[in-house]
C-alpha cells in the first residue's frame, strides 16, 4: 500500500511539474486583446440627446409663458 501511494505521488508530482512548465508558455503566447476604439458615434449620440433635452426644456419654458 505504501509503494502505490509513493508511485501515485510521484506521478502527480511529474504531472504538476509538466503543467507548471508548459502552461506559462501557452499564456505568454496569446496576444493581448486590442483596445476598444471609439468611432465617434457614441459622442454624436450623446450630443443628440443633450440637444433633444435642451429642445424639450425650451418647449416647456415657451409654452409656460403663454
mmCIF file of C-alpha atoms in Angstrom:
data_model
loop_
_atom_site.group_PDB
_atom_site.id
_atom_site.type_symbol
_atom_site.label_atom_id
_atom_site.label_comp_id
_atom_site.label_asym_id
_atom_site.label_seq_id
_atom_site.Cartn_x
_atom_site.Cartn_y
_atom_site.Cartn_z
ATOM 1 C CA UNK A 1 0.000 0.000 0.000
ATOM 2 C CA UNK A 2 2.836 2.408 0.811
ATOM 3 C CA UNK A 3 4.526 1.727 -2.532
ATOM 4 C CA UNK A 4 1.406 2.520 -4.572
ATOM 5 C CA UNK A 5 0.868 5.798 -2.721
ATOM 6 C CA UNK A 6 4.505 6.759 -3.371
ATOM 7 C CA UNK A 7 4.130 5.904 -7.054
ATOM 8 C CA UNK A 8 0.900 7.882 -7.373
ATOM 9 C CA UNK A 9 2.524 10.807 -5.544
ATOM 10 C CA UNK A 10 5.480 10.622 -7.927
ATOM 11 C CA UNK A 11 3.199 10.557 -10.959
ATOM 12 C CA UNK A 12 1.239 13.533 -9.635
ATOM 13 C CA UNK A 13 4.481 15.406 -8.946
ATOM 14 C CA UNK A 14 5.695 14.804 -12.515
ATOM 15 C CA UNK A 15 2.336 15.882 -13.974
ATOM 16 C CA UNK A 16 2.380 19.031 -11.829
ATOM 17 C CA UNK A 17 5.925 19.798 -12.969
ATOM 18 C CA UNK A 18 4.987 19.389 -16.634
ATOM 19 C CA UNK A 19 1.950 21.639 -16.238
ATOM 20 C CA UNK A 20 3.937 24.270 -14.349
ATOM 21 C CA UNK A 21 6.437 24.422 -17.214
ATOM 22 C CA UNK A 22 4.003 24.168 -20.143
ATOM 23 C CA UNK A 23 1.108 26.410 -19.067
ATOM 24 C CA UNK A 24 3.029 29.689 -18.632
ATOM 25 C CA UNK A 25 4.392 29.258 -22.173
ATOM 26 C CA UNK A 26 0.855 28.953 -23.529
ATOM 27 C CA UNK A 27 -0.309 32.028 -21.633
ATOM 28 C CA UNK A 28 2.596 34.135 -22.886
ATOM 29 C CA UNK A 29 1.960 33.090 -26.489
ATOM 30 C CA UNK A 30 -1.521 34.635 -26.551
ATOM 31 C CA UNK A 31 -1.763 38.166 -27.893
ATOM 32 C CA UNK A 32 -3.474 40.788 -25.737
ATOM 33 C CA UNK A 33 -6.915 41.978 -26.758
ATOM 34 C CA UNK A 34 -6.939 45.176 -28.808
ATOM 35 C CA UNK A 35 -8.039 48.358 -27.088
ATOM 36 C CA UNK A 36 -11.575 49.498 -27.898
ATOM 37 C CA UNK A 37 -11.667 52.264 -30.468
ATOM 38 C CA UNK A 38 -14.332 54.973 -30.412
ATOM 39 C CA UNK A 39 -15.569 55.793 -33.905
ATOM 40 C CA UNK A 40 -17.403 58.909 -32.802
ATOM 41 C CA UNK A 41 -20.943 57.529 -32.939
ATOM 42 C CA UNK A 42 -21.168 57.449 -29.147
ATOM 43 C CA UNK A 43 -20.142 61.093 -28.942
ATOM 44 C CA UNK A 44 -22.619 62.027 -31.673
ATOM 45 C CA UNK A 45 -25.412 60.187 -29.885
ATOM 46 C CA UNK A 46 -24.587 61.948 -26.604
ATOM 47 C CA UNK A 47 -24.683 65.353 -28.292
ATOM 48 C CA UNK A 48 -28.016 64.464 -29.905
ATOM 49 C CA UNK A 49 -29.508 63.508 -26.528
ATOM 50 C CA UNK A 50 -28.333 66.778 -24.975
ATOM 51 C CA UNK A 51 -29.795 68.796 -27.852
ATOM 52 C CA UNK A 52 -33.125 66.962 -27.581
ATOM 53 C CA UNK A 53 -33.204 67.659 -23.843
ATOM 54 C CA UNK A 54 -32.485 71.361 -24.463
ATOM 55 C CA UNK A 55 -35.269 71.481 -27.061
ATOM 56 C CA UNK A 56 -37.680 69.821 -24.634
ATOM 57 C CA UNK A 57 -36.831 72.270 -21.846
ATOM 58 C CA UNK A 58 -37.162 75.258 -24.181
ATOM 59 C CA UNK A 59 -40.535 73.972 -25.395
ATOM 60 C CA UNK A 60 -41.822 73.725 -21.829
ATOM 61 C CA UNK A 61 -40.480 77.195 -20.975
ATOM 62 C CA UNK A 62 -42.046 78.792 -24.074
ATOM 63 C CA UNK A 63 -45.452 77.156 -23.509
ATOM 64 C CA UNK A 64 -45.446 78.065 -19.807
ATOM 65 C CA UNK A 65 -45.359 81.778 -20.620
ATOM 66 C CA UNK A 66 -48.482 81.623 -22.853
#
